[in-house]
Coordinates of C-alpha atoms in Angstrom, one line a residue:
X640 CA -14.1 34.2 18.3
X641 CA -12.5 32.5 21.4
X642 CA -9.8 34.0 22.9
X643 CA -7.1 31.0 22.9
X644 CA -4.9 33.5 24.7
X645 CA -6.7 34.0 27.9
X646 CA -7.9 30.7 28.2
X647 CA -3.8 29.4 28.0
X648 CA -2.5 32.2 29.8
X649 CA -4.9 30.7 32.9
X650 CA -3.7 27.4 32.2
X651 CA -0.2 28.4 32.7
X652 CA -0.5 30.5 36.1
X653 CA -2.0 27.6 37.6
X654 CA 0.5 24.9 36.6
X655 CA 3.0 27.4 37.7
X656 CA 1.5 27.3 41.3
X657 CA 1.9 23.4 41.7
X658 CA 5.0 23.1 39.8
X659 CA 7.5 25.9 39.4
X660 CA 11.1 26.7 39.2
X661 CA 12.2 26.9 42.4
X662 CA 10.9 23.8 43.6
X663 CA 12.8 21.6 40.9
X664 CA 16.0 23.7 42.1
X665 CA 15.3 22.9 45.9
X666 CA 14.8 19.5 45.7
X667 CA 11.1 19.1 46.8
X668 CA 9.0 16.2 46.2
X669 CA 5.3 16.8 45.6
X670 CA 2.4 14.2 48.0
X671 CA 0.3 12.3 46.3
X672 CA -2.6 15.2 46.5
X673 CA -0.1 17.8 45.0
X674 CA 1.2 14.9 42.0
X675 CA -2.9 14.9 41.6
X676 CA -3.3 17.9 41.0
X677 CA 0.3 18.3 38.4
X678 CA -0.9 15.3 36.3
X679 CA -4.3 17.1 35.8
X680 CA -2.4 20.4 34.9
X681 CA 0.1 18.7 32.2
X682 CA -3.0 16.7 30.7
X683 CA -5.0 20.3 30.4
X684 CA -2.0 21.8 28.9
X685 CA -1.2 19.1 26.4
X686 CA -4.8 19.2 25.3
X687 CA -4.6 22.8 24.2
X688 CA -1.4 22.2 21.9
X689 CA -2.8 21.6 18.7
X690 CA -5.3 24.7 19.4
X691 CA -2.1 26.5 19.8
X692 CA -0.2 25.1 16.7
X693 CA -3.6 25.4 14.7
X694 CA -3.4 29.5 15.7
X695 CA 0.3 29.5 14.7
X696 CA -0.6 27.8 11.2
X697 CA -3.7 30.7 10.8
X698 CA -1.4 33.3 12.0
X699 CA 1.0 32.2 9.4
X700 CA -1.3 32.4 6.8
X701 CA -2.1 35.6 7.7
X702 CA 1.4 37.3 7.8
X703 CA 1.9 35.4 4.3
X704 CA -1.3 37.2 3.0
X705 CA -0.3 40.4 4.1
X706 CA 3.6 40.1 2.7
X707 CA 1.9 39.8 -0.8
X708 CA -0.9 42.5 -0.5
X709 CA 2.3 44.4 0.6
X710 CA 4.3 43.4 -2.7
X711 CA 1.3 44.3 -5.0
X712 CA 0.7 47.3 -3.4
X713 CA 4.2 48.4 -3.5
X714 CA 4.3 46.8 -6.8
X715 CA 1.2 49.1 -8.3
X716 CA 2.8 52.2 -7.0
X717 CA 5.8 51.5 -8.0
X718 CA 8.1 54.0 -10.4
X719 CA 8.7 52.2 -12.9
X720 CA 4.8 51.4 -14.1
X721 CA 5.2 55.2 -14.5
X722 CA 7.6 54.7 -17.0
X723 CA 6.7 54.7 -20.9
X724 CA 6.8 51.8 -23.0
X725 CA 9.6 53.7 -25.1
X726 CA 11.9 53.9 -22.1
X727 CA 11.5 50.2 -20.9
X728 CA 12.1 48.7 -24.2
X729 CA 15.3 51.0 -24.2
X730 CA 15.9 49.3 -20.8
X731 CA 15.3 45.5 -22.3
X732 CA 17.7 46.5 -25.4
X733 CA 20.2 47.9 -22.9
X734 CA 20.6 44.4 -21.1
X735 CA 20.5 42.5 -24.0
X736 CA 23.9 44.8 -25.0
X737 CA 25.6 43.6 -21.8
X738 CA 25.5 39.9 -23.1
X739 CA 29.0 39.2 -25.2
X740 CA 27.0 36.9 -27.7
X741 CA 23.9 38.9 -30.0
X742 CA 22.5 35.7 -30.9
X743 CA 21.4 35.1 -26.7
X744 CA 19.1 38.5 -26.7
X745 CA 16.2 36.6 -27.5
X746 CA 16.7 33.6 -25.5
X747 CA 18.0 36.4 -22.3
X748 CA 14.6 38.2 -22.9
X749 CA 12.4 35.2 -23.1
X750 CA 13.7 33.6 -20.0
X751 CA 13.8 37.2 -18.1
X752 CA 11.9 40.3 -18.1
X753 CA 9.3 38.6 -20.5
X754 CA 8.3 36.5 -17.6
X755 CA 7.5 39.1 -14.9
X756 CA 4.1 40.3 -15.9
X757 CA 2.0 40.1 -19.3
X758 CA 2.5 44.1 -19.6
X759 CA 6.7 43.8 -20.2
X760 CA 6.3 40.3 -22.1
X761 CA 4.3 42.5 -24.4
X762 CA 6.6 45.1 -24.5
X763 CA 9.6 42.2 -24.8
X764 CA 7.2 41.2 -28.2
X765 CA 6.5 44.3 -29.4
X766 CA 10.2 45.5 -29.8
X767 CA 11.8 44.1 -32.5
X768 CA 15.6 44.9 -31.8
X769 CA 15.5 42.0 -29.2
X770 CA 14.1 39.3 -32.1
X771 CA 16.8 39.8 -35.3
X772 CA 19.6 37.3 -34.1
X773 CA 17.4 33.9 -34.7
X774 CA 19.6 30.6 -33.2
X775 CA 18.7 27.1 -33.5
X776 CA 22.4 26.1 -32.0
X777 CA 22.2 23.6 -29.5
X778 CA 23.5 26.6 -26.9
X779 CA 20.4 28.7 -27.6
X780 CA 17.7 25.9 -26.3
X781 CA 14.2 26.6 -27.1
X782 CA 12.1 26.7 -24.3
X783 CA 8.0 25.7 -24.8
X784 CA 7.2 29.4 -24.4
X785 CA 9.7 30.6 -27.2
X786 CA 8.7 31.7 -30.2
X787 CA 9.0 29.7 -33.3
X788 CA 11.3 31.2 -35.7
X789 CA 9.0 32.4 -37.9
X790 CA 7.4 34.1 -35.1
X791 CA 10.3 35.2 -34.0
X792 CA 11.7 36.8 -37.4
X793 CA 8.0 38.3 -37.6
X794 CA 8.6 40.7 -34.4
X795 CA 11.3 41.9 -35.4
X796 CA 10.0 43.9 -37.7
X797 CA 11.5 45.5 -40.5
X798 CA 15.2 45.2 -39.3
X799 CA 18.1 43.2 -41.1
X800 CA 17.8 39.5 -39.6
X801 CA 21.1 37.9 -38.3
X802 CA 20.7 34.0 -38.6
X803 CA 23.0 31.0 -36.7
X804 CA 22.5 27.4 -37.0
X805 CA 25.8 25.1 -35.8
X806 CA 24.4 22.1 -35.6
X807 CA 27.0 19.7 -37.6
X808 CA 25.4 16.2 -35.8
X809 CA 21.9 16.4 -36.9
X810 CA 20.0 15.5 -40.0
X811 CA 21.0 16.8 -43.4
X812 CA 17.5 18.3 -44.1
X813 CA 17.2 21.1 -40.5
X814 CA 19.3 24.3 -42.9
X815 CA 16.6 23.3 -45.5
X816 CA 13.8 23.2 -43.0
X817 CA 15.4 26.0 -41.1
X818 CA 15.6 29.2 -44.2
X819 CA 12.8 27.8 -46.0
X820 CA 10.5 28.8 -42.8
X821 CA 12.5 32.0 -43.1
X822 CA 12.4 32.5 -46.2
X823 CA 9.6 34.6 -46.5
X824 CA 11.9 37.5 -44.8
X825 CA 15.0 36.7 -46.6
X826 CA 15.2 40.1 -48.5
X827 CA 16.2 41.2 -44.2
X828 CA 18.5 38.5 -44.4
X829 CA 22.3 40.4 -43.2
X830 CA 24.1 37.9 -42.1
X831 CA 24.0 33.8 -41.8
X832 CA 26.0 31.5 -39.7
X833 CA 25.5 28.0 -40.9
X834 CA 27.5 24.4 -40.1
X835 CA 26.6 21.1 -41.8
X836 CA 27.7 18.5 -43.7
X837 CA 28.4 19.3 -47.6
X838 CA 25.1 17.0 -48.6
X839 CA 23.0 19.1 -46.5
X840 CA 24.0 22.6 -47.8
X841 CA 23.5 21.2 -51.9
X842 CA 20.2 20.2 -50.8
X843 CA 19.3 23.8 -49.6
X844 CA 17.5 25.6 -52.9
X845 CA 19.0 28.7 -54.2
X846 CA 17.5 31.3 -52.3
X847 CA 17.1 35.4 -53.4
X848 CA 19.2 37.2 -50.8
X849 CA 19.8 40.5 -52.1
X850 CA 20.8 42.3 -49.0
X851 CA 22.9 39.4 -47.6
X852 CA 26.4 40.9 -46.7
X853 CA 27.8 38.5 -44.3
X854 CA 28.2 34.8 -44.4
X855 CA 30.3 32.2 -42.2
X856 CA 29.8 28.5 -44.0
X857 CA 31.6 26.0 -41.5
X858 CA 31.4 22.3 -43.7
X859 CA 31.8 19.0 -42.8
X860 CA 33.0 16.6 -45.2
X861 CA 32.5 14.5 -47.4
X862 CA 33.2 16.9 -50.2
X863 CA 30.5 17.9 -52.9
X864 CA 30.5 19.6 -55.9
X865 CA 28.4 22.5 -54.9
X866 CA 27.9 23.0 -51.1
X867 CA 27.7 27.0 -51.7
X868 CA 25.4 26.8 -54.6
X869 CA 22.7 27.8 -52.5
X870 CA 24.3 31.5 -52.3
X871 CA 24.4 32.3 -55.7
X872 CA 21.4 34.6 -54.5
X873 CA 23.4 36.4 -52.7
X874 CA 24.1 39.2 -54.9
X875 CA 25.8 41.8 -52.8
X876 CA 27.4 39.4 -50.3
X877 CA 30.7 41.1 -48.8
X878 CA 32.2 39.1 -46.7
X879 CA 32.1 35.1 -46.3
X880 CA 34.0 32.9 -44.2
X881 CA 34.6 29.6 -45.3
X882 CA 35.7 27.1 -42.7
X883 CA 36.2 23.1 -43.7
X884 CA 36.1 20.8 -40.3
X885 CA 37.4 17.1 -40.7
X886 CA 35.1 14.6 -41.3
X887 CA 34.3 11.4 -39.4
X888 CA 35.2 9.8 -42.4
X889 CA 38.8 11.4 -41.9
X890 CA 38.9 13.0 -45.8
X891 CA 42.4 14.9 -45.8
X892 CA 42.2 16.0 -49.6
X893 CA 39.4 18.5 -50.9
X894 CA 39.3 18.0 -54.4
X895 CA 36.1 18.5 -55.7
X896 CA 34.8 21.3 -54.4
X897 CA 34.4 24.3 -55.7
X898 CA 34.1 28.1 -54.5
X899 CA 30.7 29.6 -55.9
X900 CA 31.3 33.4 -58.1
X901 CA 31.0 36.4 -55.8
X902 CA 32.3 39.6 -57.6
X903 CA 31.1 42.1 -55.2
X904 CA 33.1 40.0 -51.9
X905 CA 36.0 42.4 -50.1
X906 CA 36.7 40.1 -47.5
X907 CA 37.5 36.1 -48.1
X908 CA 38.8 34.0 -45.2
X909 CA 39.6 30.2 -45.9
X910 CA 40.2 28.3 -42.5
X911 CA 41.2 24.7 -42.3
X912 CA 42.1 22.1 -40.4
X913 CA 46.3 21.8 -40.6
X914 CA 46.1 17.9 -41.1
X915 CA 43.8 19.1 -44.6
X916 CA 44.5 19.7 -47.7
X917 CA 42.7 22.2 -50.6
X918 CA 43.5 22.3 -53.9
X919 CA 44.9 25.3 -55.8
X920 CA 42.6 24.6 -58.4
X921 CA 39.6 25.7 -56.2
X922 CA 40.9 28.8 -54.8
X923 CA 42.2 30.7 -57.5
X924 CA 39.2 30.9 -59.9
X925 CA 37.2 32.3 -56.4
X926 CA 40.2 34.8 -56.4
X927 CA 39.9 35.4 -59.8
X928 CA 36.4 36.1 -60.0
X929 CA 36.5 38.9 -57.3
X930 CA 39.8 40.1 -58.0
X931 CA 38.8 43.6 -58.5
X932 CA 36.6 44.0 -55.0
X933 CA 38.7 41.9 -52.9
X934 CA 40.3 44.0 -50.1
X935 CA 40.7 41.2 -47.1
X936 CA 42.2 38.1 -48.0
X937 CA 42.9 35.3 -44.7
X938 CA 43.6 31.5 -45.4
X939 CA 44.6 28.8 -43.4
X940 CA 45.4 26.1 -44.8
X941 CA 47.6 22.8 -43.8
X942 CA 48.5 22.3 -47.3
X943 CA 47.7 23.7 -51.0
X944 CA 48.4 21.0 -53.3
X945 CA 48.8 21.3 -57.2
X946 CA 46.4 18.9 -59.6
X947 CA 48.1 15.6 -60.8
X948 CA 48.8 17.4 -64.0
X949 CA 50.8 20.4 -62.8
X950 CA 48.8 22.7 -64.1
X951 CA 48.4 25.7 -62.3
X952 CA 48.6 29.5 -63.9
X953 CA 51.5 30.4 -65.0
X954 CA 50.6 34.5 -64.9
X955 CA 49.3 35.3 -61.0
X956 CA 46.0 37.3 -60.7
X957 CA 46.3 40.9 -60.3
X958 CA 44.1 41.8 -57.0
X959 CA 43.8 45.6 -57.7
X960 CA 42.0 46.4 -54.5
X961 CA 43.8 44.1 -51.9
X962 CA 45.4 45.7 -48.9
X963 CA 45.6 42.9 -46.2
X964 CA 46.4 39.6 -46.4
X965 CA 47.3 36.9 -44.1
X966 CA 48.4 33.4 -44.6
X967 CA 49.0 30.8 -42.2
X968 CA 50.8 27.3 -43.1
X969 CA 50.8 26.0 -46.4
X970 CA 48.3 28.9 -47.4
X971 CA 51.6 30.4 -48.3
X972 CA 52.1 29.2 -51.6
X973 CA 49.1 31.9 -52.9
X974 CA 52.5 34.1 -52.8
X975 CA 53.4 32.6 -55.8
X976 CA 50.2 33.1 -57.7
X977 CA 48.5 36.6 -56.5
X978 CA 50.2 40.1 -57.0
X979 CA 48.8 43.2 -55.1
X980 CA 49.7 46.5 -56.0
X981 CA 47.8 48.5 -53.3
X982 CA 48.7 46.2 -50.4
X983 CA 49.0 47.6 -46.9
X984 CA 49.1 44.3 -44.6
X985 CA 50.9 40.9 -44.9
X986 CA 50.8 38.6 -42.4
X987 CA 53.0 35.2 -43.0
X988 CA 53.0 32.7 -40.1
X989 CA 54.1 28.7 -39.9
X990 CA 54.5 26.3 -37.4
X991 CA 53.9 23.0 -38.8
X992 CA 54.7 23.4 -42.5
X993 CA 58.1 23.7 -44.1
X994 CA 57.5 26.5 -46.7
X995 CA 60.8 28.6 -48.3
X996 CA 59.0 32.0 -47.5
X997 CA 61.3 34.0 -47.4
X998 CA 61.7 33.0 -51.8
X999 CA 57.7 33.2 -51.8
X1000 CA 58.2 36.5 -50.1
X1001 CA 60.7 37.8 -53.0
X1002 CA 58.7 36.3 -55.5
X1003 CA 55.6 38.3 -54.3
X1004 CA 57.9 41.7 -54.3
X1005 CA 59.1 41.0 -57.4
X1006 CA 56.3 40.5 -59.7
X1007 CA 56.2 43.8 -62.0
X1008 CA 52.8 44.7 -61.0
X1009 CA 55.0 45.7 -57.6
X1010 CA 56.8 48.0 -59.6
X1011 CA 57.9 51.1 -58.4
X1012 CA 57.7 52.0 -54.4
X1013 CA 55.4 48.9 -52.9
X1014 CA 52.7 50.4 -50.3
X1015 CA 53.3 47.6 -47.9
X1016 CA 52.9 49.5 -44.6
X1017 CA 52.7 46.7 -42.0
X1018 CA 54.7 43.3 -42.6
X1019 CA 54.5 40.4 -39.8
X1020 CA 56.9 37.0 -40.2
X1021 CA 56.3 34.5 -37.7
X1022 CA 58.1 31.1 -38.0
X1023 CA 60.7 29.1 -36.6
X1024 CA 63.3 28.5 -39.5
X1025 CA 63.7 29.7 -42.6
X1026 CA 65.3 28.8 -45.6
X1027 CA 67.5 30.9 -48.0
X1028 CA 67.4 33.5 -45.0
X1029 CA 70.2 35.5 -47.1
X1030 CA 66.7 36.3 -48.7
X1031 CA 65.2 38.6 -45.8
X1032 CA 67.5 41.7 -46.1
X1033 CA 66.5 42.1 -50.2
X1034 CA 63.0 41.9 -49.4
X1035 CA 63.6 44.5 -46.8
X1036 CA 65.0 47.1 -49.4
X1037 CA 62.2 47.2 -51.8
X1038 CA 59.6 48.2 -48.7
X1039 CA 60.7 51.3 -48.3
X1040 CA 57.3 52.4 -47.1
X1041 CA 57.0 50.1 -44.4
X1042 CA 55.9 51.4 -41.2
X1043 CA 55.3 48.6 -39.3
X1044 CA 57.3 45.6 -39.0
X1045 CA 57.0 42.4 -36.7
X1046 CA 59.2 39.3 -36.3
X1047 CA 57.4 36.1 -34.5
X1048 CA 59.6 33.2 -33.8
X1049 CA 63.3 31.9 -33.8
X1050 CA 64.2 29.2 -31.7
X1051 CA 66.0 29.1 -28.3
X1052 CA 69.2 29.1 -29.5
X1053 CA 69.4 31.6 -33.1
X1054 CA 68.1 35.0 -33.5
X1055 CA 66.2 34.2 -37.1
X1056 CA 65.7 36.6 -39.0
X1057 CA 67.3 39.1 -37.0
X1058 CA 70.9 39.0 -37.8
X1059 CA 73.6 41.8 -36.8
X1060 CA 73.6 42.9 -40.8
X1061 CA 70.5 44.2 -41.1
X1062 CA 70.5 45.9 -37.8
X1063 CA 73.6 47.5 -38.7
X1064 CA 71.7 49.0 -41.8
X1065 CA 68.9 50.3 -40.3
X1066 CA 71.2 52.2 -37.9
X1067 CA 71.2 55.4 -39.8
X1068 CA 73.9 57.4 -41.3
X1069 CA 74.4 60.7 -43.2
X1070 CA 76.2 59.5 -46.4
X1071 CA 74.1 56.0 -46.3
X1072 CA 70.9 55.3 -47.5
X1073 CA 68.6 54.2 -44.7
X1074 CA 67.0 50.4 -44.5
X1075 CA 63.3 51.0 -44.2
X1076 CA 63.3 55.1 -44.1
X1077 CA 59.7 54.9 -42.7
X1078 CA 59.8 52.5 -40.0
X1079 CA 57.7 53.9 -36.9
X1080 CA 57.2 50.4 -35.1
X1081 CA 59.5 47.2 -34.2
X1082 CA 58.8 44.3 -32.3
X1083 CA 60.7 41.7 -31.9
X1084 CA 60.0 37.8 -30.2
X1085 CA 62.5 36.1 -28.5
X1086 CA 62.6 32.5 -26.6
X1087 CA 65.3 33.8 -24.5
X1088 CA 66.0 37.1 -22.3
X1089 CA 69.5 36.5 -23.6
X1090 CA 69.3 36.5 -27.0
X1091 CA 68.0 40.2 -26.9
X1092 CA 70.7 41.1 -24.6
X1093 CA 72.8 39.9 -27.3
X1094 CA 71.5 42.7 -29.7
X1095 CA 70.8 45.5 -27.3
X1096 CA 73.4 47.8 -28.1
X1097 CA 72.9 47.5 -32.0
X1098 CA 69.0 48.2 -31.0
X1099 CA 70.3 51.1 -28.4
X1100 CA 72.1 52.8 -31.7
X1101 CA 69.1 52.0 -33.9
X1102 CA 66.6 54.3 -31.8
X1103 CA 69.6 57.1 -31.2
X1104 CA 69.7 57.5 -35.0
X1105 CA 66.3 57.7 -35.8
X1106 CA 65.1 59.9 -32.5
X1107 CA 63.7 63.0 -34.6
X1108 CA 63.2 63.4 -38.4
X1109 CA 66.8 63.4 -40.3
X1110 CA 67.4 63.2 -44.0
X1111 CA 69.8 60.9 -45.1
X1112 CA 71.7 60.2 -48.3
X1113 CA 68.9 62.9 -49.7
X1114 CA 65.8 60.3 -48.3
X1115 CA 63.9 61.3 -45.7
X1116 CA 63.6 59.2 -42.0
X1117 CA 61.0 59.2 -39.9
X1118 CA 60.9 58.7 -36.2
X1119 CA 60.8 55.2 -34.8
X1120 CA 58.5 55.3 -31.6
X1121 CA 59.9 52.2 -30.2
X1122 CA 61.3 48.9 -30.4
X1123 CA 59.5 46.4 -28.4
X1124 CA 60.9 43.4 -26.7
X1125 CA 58.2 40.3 -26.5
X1126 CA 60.0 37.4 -24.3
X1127 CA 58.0 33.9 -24.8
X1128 CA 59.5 31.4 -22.7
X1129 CA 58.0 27.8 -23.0
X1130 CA 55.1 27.6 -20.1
X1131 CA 55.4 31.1 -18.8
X1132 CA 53.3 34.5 -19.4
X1133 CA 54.4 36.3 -22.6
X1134 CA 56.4 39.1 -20.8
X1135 CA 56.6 42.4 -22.6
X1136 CA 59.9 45.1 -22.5
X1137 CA 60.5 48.4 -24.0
X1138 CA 63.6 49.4 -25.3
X1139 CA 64.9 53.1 -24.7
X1140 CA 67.9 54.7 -26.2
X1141 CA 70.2 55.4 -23.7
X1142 CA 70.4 58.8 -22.8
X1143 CA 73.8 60.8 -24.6

């Protein structure tokens, strides 16, 4: 091979000789010989450029070769091809478990690890904990190398399957296309997230899903008959949230549609849009029918309206197993129709509706099933006004196994529910029987720094008398941990205070 190196290097000592440096610095000016005898040296030198740049491309190309033997070889003897197969799938499941959403493990995996060598993409494949939450939602895109959902459902092997489809703008027909492709493992199906228009979820055939625990149903209207025929197959379904969007077609009243049996649910949440309305008619026979396994009970509703008729149940449904329950809106009307002996949990909270809840509230304590010490433990009220507030202090005595108790709401200017009365009677006192002898917790949400000021002291003397375990009036008082202050001011951070007895 020539030596382009030699050859240049000569080149350059004799162009150096006629034209260097030191003579541009001085000022000389070259004769006609010695111009000669530069031109010929420039035009020599100019000729061997593109032997030089041709080099500088080879040499390139060389370096680039190397670099990658380098990564292969490095690559090869690397400790991590030393690792088993059992470890890196333990690895793959491990990153999939720092994503906050189960249903992007697949769609993480495929677009990952899966596309570094054939050897992990077959490990990726052959464990099936990254394939059992299947997504057609337009956030989990498909790419052309992702498998289809069959496929998909097929290596994840024996595990319980996890299924999401949200896609409320596309044809009525993709659920149907969708679980009947999946139906062949739907005796793994746990769980199913689906959103569609009511037309689209009659048209999906009922399907035999006897280990199907958890459902979400999100409908779009117009209302039908049936949309949750289809899980009538669900035989041991346990939970199943139910949430109706508006419609294009701007449908406010739900009247025709009905909540399919499920005797074996414990946990039933009904959310709603709070310009919509449901009627009582199609909520209470769902209540009715799982009355004895119902444990959870959540609904959000703008309004609950009564038929045309008036009729509605005169005797409310005895919910033997209910502990929690939480209404929001106009969902607060069920107080008048449901009675729970076991109940642990109430949550009432209104903004936009004008409910009397405080009456539903005595209505619900009142109903003789309650009779005897209620087992309410935790009780949260969250509204701005209230009506017949004389109301609150009653409903307070018949809780004397309340724990817990919370207070949302009251405007800038009024304390709400939290008048000077009953804070005088849970102060406690030897010859007077105690308001709420069990209370551990209370918090309290004001609009305004000074409307707590206003009750500090009573709050002060509250905490003094119930420091340590007294009996009074022969009933026994536990210890209240702490009252806590929660200041929401309109476009400021919620800002949270403690309030400590002051020391005697």
């Amino acid at each position: 091979m020539r030596d382009i190196g030699q050859d240049i290097n000569f080149l350059l000592e004799r162009a150096s000789t006629l034209a260097s440096v030191e003579q541009q610095r001085s000022g000389s000016v070259p004769s006609a010989a010695e111009r000669k005898k530069i031109d010929d040296s420039v035009s020599l030198l100019s000729s061997a450029l593109p032997d030089i740049d041709a080099e500088i491309r080879r040499l390139h190309a060389l370096r680039e070769r190397v670099c990658t033997q380098l990564d292969i070889s490095h690559s090869v003897i690397a400790p991590v091809r030393r690792l088993p197969v059992e470890i890196i799938s333990l690895i793959f499941l491990h990153i999939c478990g720092t994503t906050s959403e189960a249903f992007d493990k697949a769609y993480m995996i495929e677009t990952t690890v899966a596309r570094v060598c054939l050897s992990w993409r077959t490990i990726a494949w052959n464990t099936p904990g990254l394939w059992n939450y299947i997504s057609t939602s337009d956030t989990h895109t498909r790419t052309y190398a992702f498998p289809s959902l069959a496929k998909q459902a097929a290596l994840s092997g024996t595990l319980p399957l996890h299924i999401q489809h949200l896609r409320y703008h596309s044809d009525d027909g993709l659920p149907v296309r969708l679980l009947e492709e999946l139906r062949p493992h739907a005796y793994r199906w746990r769980s199913i997230v689906i959103g569609a228009s009511c037309a689209g979820f009659e048209s999906i055939p009922v399907i035999d899903m006897p280990n199907l625990s958890d459902a979400r149903i999100e409908l779009a209207g117009p209302p039908t008959s049936q949309p949750l025929g289809f899980l009538i197959g669900a035989s041991d379904l346990r939970h199943l949230t139910l949430k109706i969007n508006r419609s294009r077609e701007d449908i406010h009243e739900w009247n025709i549609f009905q909540i399919s049996p499920f005797r074996t649910l414990t946990r039933l949440s009904l959310l709603m849009d709070d310009r919509m309305a449901i009627f009582l008619s199609t909520i209470l026979p769902a209540l009715s029918l799982c009355s004895c396994s119902l444990t959870d009970l959540r609904v959000d509703a703008g309004k609950i309206l009564v038929a045309d008729d008036g009729t509605a149940p005169s005797v409310p449904i005895i919910m033997t197993e209910l502990l929690v329950v939480v209404l929001t809106e106009g969902a607060q009307v069920l107080l008048g129709h449901i009675a729970a002996p076991r109940l642990e949990e109430l949550i009432l909270r209104e903004q936009y509706t004008q409910n009397d809840t405080l009456s539903l509230l005595w209505a619900f304590l009142s109903h003789p099933a309650h009779a005897g010490d209620h087992r309410l433990q935790r009780l949260t009220l969250a509204k701005t006004l209230y009506a017949n507030q004389t109301l609150f202090l009653p409903c307070l005595e018949r809780l004397e196994a309340l724990r817990e108790l919370r207070i949302e709401g009251g405007s800038q200017y009024t304390l709400g529910l939290i008048t000077e009365d009953m804070l005088d009677q849970l102060i406690c006192a030897e010859d007077q029987l105690p308001l709420l002898p069990n209370l551990s917790k209370l918090t309290l949400w004001f609009a305004r720094r000074q409307l707590g000021k206003r009750i500090m002291v009573q709050m002060r003397a509250i905490l003094r008398s119930r420091d340590r375990p007294r009996v009074c009036a022969s009933c026994g008082v536990a210890v209240l941990e702490g009252i806590k202050m929660i200041l929401s001011t309109p476009g400021q951070a919620l800002q949270l205070f403690q309030v400590r007895p002051v020391l005697r």
